[in-house]
Coordinates of N, CA, C and O in Angstrom, one line a residue:
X1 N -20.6 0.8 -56.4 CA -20.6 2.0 -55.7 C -21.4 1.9 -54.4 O -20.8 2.1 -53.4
X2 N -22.3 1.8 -54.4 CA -23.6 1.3 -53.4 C -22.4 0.3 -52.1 O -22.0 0.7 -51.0
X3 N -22.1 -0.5 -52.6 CA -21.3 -1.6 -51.6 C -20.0 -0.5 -50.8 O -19.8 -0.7 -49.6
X4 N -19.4 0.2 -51.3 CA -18.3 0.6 -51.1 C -18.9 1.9 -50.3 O -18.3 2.3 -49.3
X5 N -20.3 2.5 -50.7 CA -20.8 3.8 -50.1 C -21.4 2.8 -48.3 O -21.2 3.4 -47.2
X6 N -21.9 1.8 -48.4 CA -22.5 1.0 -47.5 C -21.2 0.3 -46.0 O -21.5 0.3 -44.8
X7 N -19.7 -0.2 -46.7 CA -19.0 -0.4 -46.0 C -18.6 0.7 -45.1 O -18.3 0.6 -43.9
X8 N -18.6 2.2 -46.0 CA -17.7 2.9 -45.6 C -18.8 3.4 -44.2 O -18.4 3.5 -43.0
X9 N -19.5 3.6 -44.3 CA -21.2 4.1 -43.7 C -21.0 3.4 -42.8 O -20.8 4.1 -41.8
X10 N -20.8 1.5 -42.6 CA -20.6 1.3 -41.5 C -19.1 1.0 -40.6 O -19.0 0.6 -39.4
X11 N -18.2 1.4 -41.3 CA -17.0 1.9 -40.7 C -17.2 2.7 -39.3 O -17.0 2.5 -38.1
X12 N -18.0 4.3 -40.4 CA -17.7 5.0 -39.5 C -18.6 4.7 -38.2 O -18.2 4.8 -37.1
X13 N -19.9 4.3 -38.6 CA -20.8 3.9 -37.6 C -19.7 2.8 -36.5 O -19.7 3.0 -35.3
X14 N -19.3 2.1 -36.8 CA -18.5 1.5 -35.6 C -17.3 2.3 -35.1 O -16.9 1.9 -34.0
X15 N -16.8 2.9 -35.4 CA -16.2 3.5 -35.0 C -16.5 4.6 -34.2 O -16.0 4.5 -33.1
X16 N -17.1 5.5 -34.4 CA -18.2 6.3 -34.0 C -18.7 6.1 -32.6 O -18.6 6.9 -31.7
X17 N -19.6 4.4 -32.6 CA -19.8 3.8 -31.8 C -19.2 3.4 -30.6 O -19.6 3.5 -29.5
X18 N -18.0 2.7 -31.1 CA -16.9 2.7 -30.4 C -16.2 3.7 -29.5 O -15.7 3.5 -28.4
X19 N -16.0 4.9 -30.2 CA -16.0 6.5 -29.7 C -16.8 6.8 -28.6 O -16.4 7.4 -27.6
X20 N -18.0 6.5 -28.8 CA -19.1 7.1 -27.6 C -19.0 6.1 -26.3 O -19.2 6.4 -25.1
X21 N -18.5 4.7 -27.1 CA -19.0 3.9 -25.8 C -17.3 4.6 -24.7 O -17.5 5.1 -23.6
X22 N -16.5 4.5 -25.1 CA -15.3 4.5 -24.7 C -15.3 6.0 -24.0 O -14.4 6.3 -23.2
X23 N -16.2 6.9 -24.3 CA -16.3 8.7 -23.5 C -17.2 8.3 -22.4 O -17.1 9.1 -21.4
X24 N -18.1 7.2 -22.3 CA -19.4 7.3 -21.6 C -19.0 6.2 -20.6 O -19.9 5.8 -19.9
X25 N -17.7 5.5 -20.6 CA -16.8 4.9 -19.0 C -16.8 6.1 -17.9 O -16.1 7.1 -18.2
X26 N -17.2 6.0 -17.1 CA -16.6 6.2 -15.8 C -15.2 6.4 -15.7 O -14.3 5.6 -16.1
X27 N -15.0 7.6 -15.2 CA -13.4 7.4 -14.8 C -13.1 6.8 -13.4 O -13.7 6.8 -12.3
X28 N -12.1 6.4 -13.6 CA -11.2 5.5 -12.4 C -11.3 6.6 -10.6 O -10.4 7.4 -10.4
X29 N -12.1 6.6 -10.0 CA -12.1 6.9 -8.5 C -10.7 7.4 -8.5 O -9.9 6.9 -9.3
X30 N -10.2 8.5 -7.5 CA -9.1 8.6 -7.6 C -8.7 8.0 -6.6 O -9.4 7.5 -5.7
X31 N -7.6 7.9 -6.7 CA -6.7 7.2 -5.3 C -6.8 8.2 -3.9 O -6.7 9.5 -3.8
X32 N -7.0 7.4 -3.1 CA -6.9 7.3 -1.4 C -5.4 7.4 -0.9 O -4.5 6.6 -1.2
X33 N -5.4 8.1 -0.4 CA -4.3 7.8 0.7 C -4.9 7.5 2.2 O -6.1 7.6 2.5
X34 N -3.8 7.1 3.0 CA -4.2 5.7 4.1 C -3.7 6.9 5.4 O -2.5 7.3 5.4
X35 N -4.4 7.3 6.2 CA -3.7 8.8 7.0 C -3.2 7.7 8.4 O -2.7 8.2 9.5
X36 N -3.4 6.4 8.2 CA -2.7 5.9 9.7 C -1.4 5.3 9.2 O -0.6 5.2 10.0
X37 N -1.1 5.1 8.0 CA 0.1 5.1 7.4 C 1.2 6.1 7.6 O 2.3 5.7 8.0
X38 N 0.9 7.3 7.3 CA 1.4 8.5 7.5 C 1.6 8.9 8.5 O 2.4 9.9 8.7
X39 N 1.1 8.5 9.4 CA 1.9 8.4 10.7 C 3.0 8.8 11.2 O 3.3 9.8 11.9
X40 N 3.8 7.2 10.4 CA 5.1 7.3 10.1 C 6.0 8.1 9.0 O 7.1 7.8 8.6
X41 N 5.3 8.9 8.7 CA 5.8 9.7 7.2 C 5.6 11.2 7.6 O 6.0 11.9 6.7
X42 N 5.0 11.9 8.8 CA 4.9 13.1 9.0 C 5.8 13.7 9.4 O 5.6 14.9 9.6
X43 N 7.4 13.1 9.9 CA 8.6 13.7 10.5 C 8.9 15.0 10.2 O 8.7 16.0 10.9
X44 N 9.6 15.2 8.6 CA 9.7 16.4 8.2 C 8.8 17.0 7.6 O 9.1 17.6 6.6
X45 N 7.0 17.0 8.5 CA 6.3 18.1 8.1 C 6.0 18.9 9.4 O 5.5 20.0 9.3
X46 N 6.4 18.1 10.6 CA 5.9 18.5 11.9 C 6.4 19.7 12.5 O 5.9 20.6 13.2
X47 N 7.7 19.3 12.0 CA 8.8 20.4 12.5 C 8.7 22.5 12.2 O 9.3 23.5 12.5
X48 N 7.4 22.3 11.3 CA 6.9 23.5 10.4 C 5.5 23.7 10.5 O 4.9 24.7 10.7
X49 N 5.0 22.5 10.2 CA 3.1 22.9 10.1 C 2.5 22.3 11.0 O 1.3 22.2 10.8
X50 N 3.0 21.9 12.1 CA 2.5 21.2 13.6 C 2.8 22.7 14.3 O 2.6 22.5 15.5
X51 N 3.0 23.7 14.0 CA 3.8 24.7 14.9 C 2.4 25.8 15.2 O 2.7 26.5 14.2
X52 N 1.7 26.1 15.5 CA 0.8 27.3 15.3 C 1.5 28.5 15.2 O 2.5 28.6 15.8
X53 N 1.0 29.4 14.5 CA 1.7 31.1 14.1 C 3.4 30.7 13.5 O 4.3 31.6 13.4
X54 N 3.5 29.5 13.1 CA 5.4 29.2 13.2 C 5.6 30.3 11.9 O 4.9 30.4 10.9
X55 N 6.5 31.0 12.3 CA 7.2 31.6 10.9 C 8.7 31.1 10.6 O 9.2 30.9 11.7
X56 N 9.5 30.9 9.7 CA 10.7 30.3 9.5 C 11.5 31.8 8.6 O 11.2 32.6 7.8
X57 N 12.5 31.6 9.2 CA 13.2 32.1 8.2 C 14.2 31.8 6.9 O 15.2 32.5 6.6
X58 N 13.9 30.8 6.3 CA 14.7 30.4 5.2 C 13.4 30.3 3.8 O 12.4 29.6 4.1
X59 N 13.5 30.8 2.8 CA 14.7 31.5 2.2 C 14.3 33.0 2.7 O 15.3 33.8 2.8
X60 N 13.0 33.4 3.1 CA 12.7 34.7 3.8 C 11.6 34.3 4.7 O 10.8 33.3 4.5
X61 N 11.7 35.3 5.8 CA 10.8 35.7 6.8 C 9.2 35.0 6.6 O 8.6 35.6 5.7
X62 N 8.8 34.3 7.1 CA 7.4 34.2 6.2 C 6.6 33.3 7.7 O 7.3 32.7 8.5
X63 N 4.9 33.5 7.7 CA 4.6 32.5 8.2 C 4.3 31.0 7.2 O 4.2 30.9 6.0
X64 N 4.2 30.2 8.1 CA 4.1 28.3 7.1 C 3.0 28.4 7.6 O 2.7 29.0 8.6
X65 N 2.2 27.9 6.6 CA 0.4 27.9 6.5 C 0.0 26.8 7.3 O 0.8 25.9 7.6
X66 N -1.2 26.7 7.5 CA -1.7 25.5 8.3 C -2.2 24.6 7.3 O -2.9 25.1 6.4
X67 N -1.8 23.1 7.4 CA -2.7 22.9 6.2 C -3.0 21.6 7.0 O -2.9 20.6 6.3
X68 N -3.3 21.5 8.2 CA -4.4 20.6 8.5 C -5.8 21.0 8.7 O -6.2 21.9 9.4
X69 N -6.5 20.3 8.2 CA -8.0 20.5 7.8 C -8.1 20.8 6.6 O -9.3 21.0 6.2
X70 N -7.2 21.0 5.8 CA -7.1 21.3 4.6 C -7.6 19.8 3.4 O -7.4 18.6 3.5
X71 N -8.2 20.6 2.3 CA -8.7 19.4 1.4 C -7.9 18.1 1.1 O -6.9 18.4 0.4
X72 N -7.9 17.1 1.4 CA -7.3 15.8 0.9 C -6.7 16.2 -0.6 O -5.5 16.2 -0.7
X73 N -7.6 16.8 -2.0 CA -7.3 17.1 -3.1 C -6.2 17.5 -3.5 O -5.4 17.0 -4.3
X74 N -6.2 18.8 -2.8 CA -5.7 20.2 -2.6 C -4.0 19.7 -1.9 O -3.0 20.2 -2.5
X75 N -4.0 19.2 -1.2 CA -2.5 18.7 -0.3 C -2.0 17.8 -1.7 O -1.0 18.1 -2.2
X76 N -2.8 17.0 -2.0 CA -1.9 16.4 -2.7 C -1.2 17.0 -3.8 O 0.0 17.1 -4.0
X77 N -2.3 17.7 -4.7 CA -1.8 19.0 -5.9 C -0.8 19.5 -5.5 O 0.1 19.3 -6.3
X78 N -0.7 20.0 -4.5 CA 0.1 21.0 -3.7 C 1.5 20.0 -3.7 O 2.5 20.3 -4.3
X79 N 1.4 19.0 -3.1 CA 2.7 18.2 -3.2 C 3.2 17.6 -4.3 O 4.3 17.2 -4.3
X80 N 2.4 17.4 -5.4 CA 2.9 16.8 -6.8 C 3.3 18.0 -7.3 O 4.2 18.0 -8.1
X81 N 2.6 19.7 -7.0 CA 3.2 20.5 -7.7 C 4.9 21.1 -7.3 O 5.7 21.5 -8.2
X82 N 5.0 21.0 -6.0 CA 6.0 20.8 -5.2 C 7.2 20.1 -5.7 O 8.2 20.8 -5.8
X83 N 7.0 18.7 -6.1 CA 7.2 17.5 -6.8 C 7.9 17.8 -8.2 O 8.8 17.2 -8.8
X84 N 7.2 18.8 -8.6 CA 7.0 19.0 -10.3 C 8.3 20.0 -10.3 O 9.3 19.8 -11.0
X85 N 8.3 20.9 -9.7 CA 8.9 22.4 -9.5 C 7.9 23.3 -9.8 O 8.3 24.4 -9.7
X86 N 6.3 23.3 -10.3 CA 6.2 24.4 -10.3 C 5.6 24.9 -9.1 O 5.0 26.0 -9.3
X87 N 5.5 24.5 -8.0 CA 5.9 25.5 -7.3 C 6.8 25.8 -6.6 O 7.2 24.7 -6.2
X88 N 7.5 26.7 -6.0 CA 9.1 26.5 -5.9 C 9.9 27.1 -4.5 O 11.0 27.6 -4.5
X89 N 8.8 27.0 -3.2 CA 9.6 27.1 -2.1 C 11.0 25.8 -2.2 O 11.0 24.7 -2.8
X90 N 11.9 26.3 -1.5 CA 13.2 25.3 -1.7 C 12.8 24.3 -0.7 O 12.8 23.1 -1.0
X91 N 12.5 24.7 0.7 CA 12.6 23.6 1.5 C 11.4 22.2 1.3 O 11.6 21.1 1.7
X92 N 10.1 22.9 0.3 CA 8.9 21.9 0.2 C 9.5 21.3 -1.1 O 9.3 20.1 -1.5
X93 N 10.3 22.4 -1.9 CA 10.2 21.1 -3.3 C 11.8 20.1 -2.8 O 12.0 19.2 -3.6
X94 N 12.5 20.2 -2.0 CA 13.5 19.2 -1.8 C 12.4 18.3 -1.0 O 12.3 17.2 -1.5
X95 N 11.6 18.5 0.2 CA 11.0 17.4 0.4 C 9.9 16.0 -0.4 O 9.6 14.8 -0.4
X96 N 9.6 17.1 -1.1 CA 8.2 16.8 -1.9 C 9.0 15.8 -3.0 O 8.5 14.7 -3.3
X97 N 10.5 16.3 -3.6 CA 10.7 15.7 -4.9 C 11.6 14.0 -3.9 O 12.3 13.2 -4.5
X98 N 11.4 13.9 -2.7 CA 11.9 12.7 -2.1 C 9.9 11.8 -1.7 O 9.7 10.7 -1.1
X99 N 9.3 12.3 -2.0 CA 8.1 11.7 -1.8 C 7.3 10.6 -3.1 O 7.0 11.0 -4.3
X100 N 7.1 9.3 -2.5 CA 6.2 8.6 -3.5 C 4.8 9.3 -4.0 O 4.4 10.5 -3.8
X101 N 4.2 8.4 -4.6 CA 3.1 8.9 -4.8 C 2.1 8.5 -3.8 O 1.1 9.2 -3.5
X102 N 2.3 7.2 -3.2 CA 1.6 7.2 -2.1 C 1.5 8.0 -0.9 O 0.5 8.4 -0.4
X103 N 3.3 8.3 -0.5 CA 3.5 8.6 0.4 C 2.4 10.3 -0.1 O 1.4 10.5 0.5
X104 N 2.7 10.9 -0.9 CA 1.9 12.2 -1.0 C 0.2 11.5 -0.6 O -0.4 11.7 0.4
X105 N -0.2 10.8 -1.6 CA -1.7 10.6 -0.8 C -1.7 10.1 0.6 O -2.7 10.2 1.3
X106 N -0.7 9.5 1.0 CA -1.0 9.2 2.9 C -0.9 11.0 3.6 O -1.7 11.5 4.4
X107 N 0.2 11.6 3.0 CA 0.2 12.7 4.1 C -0.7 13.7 3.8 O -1.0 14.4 4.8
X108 N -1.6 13.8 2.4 CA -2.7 14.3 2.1 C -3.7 13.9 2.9 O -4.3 14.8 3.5
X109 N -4.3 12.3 3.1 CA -5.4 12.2 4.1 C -4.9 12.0 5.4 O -5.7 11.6 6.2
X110 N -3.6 12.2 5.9 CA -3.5 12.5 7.5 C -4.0 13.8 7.3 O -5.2 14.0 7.6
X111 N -3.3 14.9 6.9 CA -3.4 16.5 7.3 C -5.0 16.8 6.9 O -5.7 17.5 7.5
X112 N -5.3 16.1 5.6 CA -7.1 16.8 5.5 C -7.8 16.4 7.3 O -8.4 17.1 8.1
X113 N -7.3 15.0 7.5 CA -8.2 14.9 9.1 C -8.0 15.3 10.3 O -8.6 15.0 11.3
X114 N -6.6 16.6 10.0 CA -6.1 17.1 11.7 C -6.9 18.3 11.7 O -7.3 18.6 10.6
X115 N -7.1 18.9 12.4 CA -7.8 20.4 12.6 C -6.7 21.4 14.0 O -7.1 22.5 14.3

């Protein structure tokens, strides 16, 4: 009994152990995007958020937001949510669902650096 109460004891202790070391990693930096890259990738965003005051009318009346100077984070969310459908302007989620994952982090750190 002793041996079997002793194994089990250190089971859980390595495992346990193993548990803590594997919570107390570092997570992985997130990825960068490269904004001199994107360069070449900003065609069909210019046409709308290069515009100052631009308002469009498709699917209704609205103005397009500025989103240069806008967070690197934030643009990208915004384009993976885009990406996802849940959010669901028509003209951003047909763009967004033709975008890599790079290509979303390059146009993310172009637009956080324009003002």
């Amino acid at each position: 009994m002793k041996k079997s109460f002793l194994g089990l004891f250190m089971a859980v202790a390595l495992v346990s152990g193993a548990a803590y070391a594997q919570s107390q990693t570092p997570a992985p930096a997130p990825a960068k995007g490269d904004a001199k890259r994107a360069a070449s990738k900003v065609s069909m965003c210019i046409g709308c958020h290069a515009i100052p005051g631009y308002k469009t009318a498709f699917p209704v009346v609205y103005s397009v937001p500025k989103i240069g100077g806008q967070s690197e984070a934030y643009l990208a969310a915004a384009l993976r949510a885009y990406k996802k459908g849940e959010r669901t302007h028509p003209s951003m989620r047909a763009i967004a669902a033709s975008l890599s994952e790079e290509d979303i982090l390059d146009l993310a750190a172009y637009y956080s650096q324009q003002r």
